[in-house]
Coordinates of C-alpha atoms in Angstrom, one line a residue:
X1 CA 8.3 -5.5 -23.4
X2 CA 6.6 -3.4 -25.3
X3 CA 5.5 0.6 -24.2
X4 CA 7.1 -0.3 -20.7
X5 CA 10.2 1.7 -19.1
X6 CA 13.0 -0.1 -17.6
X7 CA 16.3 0.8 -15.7
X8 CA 19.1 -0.3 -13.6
X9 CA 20.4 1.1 -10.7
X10 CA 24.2 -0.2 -9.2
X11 CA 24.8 1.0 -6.2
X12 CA 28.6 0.6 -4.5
X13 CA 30.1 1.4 -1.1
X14 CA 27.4 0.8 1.3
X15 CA 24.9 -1.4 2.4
X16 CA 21.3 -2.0 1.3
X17 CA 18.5 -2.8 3.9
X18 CA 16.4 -6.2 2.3
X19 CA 14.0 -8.1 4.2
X20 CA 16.4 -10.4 3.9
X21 CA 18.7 -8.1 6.7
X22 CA 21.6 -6.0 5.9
X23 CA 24.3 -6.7 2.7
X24 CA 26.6 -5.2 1.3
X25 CA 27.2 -3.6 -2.3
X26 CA 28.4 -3.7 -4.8
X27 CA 24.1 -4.0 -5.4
X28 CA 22.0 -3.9 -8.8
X29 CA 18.0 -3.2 -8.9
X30 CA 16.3 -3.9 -12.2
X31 CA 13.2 -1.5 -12.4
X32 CA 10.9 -2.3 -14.8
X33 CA 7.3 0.2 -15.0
X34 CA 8.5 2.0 -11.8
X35 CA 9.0 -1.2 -10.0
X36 CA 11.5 -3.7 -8.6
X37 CA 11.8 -6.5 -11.4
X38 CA 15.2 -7.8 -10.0
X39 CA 17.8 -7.5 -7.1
X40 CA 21.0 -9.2 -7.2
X41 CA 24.3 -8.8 -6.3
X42 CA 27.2 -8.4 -8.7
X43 CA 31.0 -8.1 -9.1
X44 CA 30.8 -5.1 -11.2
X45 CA 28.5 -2.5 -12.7
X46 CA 27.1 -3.4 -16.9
X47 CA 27.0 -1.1 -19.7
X48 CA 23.6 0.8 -18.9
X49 CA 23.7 0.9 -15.3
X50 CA 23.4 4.4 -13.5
X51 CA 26.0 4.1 -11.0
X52 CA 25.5 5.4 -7.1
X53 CA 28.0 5.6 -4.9
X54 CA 26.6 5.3 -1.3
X55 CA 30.1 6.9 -0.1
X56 CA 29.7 4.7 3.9
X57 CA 25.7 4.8 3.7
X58 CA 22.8 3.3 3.0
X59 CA 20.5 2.0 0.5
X60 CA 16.5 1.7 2.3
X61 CA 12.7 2.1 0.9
X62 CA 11.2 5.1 1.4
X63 CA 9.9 6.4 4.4
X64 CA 6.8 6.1 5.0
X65 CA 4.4 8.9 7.3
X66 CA 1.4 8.1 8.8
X67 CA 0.9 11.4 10.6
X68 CA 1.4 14.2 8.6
X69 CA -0.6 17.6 9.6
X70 CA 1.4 19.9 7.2
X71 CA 4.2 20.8 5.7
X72 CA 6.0 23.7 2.9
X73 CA 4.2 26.5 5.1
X74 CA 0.7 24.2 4.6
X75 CA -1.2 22.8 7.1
X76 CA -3.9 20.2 5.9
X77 CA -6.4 21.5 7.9
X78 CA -6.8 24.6 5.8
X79 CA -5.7 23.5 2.8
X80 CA -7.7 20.7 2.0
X81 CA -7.0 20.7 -1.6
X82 CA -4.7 18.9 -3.9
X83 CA -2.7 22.0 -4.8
X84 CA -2.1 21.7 -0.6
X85 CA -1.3 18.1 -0.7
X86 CA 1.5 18.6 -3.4
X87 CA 3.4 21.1 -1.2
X88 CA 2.8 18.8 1.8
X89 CA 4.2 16.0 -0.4
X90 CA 7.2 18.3 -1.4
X91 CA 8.5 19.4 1.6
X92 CA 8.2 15.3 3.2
X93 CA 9.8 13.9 0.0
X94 CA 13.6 16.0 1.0
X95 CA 13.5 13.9 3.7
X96 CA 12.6 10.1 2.4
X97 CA 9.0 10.4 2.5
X98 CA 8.0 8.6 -0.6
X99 CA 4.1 8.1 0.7
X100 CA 2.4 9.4 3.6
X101 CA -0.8 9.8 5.0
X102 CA -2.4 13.7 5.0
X103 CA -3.4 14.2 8.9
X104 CA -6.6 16.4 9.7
X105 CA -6.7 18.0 13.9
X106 CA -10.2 17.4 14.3
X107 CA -11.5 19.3 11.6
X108 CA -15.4 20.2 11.2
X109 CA -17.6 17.7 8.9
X110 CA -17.5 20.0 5.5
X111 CA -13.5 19.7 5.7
X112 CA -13.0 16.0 6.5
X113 CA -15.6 15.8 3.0
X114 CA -13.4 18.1 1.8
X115 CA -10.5 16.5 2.6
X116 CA -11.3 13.0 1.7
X117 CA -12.9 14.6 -1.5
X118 CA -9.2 16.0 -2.0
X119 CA -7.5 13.0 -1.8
X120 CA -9.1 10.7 -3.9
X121 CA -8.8 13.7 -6.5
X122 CA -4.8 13.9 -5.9
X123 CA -4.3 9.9 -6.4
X124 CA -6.8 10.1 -9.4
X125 CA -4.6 12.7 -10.9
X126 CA -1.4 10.3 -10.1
X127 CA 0.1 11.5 -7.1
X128 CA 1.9 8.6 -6.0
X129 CA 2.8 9.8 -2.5
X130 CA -0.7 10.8 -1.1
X131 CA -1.5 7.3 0.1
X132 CA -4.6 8.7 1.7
X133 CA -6.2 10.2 4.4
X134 CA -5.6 10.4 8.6
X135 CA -8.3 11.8 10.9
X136 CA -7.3 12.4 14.1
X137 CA -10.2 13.3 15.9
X138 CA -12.6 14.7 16.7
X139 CA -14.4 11.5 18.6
X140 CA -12.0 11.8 21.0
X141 CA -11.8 12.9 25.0
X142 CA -11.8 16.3 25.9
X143 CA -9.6 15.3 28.9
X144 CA -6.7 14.4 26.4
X145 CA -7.3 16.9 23.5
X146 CA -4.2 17.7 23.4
X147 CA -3.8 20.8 21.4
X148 CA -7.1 19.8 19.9
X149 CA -10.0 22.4 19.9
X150 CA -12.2 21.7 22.7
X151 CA -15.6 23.0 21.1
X152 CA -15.1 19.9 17.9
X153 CA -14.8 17.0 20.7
X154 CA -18.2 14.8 19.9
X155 CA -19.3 11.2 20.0
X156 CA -18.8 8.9 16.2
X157 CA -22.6 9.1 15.3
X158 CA -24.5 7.9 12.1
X159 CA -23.6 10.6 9.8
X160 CA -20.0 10.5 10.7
X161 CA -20.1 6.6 9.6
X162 CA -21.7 7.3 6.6
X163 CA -19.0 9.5 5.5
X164 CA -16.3 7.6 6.6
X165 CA -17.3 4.5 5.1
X166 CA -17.9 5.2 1.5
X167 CA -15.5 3.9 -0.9
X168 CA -12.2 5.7 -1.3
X169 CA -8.8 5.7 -3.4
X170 CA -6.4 5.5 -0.7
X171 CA -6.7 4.1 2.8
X172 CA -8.7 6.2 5.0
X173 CA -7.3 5.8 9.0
X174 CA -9.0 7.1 12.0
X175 CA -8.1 8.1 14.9
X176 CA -10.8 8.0 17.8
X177 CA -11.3 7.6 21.7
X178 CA -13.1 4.1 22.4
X179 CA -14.9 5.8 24.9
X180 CA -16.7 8.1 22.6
X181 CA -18.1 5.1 20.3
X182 CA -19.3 1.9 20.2
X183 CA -17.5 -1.4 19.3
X184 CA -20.2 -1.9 16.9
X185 CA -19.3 1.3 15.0
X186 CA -15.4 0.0 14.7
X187 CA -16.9 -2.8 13.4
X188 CA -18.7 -0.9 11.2
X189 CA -15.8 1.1 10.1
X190 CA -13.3 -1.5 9.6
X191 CA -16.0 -4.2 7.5
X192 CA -15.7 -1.0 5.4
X193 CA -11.9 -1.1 5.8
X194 CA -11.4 2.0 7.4
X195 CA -8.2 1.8 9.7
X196 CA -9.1 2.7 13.3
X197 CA -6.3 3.4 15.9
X198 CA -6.9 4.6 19.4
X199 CA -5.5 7.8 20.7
X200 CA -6.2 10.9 22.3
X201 CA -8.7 8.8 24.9
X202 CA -8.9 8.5 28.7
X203 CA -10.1 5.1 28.3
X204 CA -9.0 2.3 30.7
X205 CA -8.0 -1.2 29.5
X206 CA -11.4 -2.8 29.4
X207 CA -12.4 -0.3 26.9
X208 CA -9.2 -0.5 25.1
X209 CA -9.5 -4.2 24.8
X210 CA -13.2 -3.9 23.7
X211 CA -11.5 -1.7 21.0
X212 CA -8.6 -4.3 19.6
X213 CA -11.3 -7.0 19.8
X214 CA -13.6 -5.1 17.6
X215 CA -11.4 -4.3 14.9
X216 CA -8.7 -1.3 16.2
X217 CA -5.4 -2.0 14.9
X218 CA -3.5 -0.2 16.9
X219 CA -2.7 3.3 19.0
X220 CA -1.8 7.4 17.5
X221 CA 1.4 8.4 19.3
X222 CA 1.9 6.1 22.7
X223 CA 2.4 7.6 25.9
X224 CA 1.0 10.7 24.4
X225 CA -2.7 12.3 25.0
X226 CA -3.6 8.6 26.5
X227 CA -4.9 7.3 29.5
X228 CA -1.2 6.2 31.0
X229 CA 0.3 3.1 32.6
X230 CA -0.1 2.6 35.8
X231 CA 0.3 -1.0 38.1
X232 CA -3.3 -1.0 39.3
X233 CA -5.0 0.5 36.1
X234 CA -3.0 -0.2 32.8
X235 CA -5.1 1.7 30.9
X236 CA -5.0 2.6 26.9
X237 CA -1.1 1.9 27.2
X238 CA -1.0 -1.2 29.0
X239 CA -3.7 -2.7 26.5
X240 CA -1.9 -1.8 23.4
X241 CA 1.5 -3.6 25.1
X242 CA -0.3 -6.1 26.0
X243 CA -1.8 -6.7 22.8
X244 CA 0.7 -8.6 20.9
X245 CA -1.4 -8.0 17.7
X246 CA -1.7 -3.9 18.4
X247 CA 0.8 -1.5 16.6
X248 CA 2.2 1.2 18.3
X249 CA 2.8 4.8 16.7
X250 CA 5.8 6.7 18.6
X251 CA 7.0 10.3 18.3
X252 CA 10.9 9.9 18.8
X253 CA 12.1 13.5 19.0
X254 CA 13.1 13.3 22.6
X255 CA 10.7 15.9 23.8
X256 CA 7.1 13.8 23.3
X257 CA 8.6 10.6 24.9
X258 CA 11.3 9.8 27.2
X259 CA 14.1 7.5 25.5
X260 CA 13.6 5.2 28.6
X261 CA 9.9 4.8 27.3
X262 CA 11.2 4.4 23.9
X263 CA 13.7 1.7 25.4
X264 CA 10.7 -0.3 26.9
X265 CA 8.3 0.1 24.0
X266 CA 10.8 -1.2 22.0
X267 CA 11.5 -4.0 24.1
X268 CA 8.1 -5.4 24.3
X269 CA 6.7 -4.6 21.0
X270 CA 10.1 -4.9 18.7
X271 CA 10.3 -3.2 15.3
X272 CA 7.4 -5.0 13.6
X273 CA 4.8 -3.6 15.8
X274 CA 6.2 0.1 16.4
X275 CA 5.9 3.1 13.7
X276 CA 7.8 5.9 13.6
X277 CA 6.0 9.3 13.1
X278 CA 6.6 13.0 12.6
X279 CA 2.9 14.3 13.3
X280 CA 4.7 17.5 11.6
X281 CA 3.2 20.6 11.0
X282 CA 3.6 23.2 8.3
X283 CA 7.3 24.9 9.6
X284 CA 8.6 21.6 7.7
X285 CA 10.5 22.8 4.6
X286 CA 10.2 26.2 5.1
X287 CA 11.2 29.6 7.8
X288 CA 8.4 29.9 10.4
X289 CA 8.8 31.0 13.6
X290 CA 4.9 30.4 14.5
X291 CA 1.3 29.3 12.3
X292 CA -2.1 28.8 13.6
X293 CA -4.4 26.2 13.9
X294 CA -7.7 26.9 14.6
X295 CA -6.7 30.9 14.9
X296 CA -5.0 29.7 18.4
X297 CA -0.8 30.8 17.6
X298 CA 1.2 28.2 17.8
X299 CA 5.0 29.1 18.9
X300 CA 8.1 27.3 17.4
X301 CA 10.5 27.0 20.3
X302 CA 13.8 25.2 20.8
X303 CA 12.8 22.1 19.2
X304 CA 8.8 22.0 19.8
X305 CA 5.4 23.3 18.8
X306 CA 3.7 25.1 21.3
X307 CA -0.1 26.5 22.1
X308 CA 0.6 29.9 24.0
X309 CA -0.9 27.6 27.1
X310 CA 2.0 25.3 26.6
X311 CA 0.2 22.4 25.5
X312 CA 2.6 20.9 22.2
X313 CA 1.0 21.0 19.2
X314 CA 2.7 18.2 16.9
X315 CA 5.9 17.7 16.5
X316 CA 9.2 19.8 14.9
X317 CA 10.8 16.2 13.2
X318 CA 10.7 15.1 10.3
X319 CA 10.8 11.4 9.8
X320 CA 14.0 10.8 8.8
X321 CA 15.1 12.9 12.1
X322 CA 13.2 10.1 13.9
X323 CA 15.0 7.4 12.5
X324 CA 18.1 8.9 13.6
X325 CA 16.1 9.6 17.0
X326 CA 15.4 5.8 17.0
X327 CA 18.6 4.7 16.2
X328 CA 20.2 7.0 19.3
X329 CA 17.8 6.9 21.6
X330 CA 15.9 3.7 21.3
X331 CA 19.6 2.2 21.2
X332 CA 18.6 0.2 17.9
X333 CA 20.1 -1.2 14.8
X334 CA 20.2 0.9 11.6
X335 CA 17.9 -2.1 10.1
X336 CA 15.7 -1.6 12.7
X337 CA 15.4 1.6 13.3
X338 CA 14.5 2.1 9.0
X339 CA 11.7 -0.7 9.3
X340 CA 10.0 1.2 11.8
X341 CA 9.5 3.7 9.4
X342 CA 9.3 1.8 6.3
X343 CA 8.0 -1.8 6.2
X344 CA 6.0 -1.4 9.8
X345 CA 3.8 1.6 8.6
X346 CA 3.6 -0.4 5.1
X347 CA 2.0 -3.2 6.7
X348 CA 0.0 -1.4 9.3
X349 CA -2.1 0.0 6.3
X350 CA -2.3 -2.9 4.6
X351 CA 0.4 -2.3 1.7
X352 CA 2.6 -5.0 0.1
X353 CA 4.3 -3.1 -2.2
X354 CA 5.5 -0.3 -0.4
X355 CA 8.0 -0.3 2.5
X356 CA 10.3 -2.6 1.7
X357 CA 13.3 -3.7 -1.7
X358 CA 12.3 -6.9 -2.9
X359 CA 10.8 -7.7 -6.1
X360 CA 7.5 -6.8 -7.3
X361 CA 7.5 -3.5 -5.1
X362 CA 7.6 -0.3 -5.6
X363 CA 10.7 1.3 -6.4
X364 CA 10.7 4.1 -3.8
X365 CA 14.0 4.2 -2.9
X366 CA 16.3 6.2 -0.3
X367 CA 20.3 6.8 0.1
X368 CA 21.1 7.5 3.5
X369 CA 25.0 8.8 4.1
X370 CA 26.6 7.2 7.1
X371 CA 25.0 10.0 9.2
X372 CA 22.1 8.6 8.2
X373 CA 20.9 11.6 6.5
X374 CA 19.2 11.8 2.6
X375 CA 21.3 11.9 0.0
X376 CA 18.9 10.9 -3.1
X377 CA 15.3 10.0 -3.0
X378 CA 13.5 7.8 -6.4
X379 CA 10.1 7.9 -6.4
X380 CA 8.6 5.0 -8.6
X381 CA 12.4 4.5 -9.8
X382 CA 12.9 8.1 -11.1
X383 CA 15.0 10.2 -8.9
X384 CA 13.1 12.9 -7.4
X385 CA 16.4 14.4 -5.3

């Protein structure tokens, strides 16, 4: 094949995560143009191949992050740039990250242009793991800001649409109260194939329901800055259980969600419909003991982010962290507990060759030891760690 690059990889002592399920090694990918041409597996490794001993681990996609405010001493926020998204992308990638999704905290309308201005610039220029933009906010409730800034909280109007919906590189998500629009605008947004999730809302399940039916896929960090469940008044929570088509996004560091609400979340929605997330900030990858966002300090304290009111602001994980969070605390498979933050976030935004080892996808690839910790990261099939 002519002006294309092509390599194999033979991986031994472990097992390697397919759609298929679980098998073992010994394991060979073919990767031809930084993609998966073949998977088999094979007695023995052939001259050529670059042998990887998994040494008791594992062999998964990439991780995937769909909530990522910051990273390498950068948050997004004021950094909109693509010299910002690189060190973002650095600091994810020593953990499995191989694609994520830049997350503003309802920034003001010259940064989200900004932003999404930034983004189609760093895919242009080939950055393979800016897959493209999250807003979170700011159409959302003042009641469940969060560590949002109160004074941004407004309704999705006419100019906001316009913005959103123009034509973009990457997939552009939004996160937005239901309340605080119209289910004519999420039509509006996703005929333009924006990706609109529900979060940070005091909206009951009538609203929430409106929301699915109009387009919503799904909900930003359950349990979290949401109207909760509650027997007589299900509200935002109940309806995205209860919606069998919603997806679920789930902070599992122990300190956002209780593991017996991870437990039942799991239970109901199972591994295709929840998504693991870091919403990490910029401490990832670097020494900070605090940052700002907005100018309000935001204190790193035994394991969390926190506004000096004591509201959290995001999370101190990293995604691979909450696949081993999962995997304890959600009391799951290995398997499972990988497609949560592979192949469900893969398919929530609409990507078919991401997320998942089978042929004809991306070769973003991850070693995990038996600790389930990275040991080697390919990105487009060259090694990258």
């Amino acid at each position: 094949m002519t002006g294309s690059s092509s390599s194999r990889l033979h991986f031994t002592n472990g097992r390697v995560l397919t759609p298929q399920g679980a098998v073992d090694t010994p394991f060979r990918l073919t990767i031809i143009d930084g993609h998966i041409a073949a998977m088999e597996t094979r007695a023995g490794p052939e001259d050529g191949d670059e042998v990887v001993d998994l040494d008791g681990g594992w062999l998964s996609p990439g991780l995937i992050d769909l909530q990522v405010n910051g990273g390498g001493g950068v948050l997004f926020n004021d950094d909109p740039t693509t010299e910002g998204l690189a060190a973002i992308g650095r600091a994810h990638l020593a953990h499995g990250v191989t694609g994520f999704m830049p997350t503003l905290v309802s920034a003001t309308p010259d940064i989200i242009a900004r932003a999404l201005d930034a983004v189609d610039a760093a895919i242009t220029a080939g950055d393979q793991r800016v897959l493209g933009i999250h807003i979170e906010g700011p159409f959302i409730s003042p009641e469940r800001r969060g560590i949002h800034t109160p004074e941004r909280m407004r309704r999705l109007d006419e100019a906001a649409l316009s913005l959103l919906t123009r034509p973009r590189r990457g997939r552009v998500m939004i996160t937005l109260a239901p309340e605080l629009c119209k289910p004519g605008q999420i039509q509006a947004l996703v005929q333009a194939g924006v990706i609109v999730s529900l979060g940070h809302s005091d909206a009951d399940a009538d609203q929430a329901r409106q929301a699915f039916q109009a387009g919503a896929r799904g909900v930003t960090h359950l349990f979290n800055a949401m109207s909760p469940l509650h027997h007589r008044a299900p509200g935002l929570v109940g309806a995205a259980l209860d919606d069998p088509q919603a997806w679920c996004g789930l902070i599992a560091d122990g300190v956002h969600v209780d593991p017996v609400a991870l437990r039942l979340a799991f239970r109901v929605k199972g591994a295709e419909r929840l998504i693991l997330v870091s919403d990490s900030m910029p401490p990832i990858g670097v020494d900070m003991d605090a940052f700002a966002i907005d100018g309000r300090r935001i204190l790193v304290r035994d394991g969390r982010y926190v506004g000096e009111d004591g509201a959290l602001a995001g999370a101190d994980l990293t995604l691979d962290q909450a696949v081993r969070g999962a995997a304890d605390m959600m009391r799951v498979s290995v398997e499972q507990a990988v497609q949560m933050a592979s192949a469900s976030p893969a398919a929530f935004l609409g990507l078919d060759d991401r997320g998942v080892l089978s042929p004809g996808a991306r070769a973003d690839l991850l070693c995990l030891n038996a600790a389930l910790r990275p040991c080697g990261v390919w990105q487009a099939g060259h090694r990258a760690i």
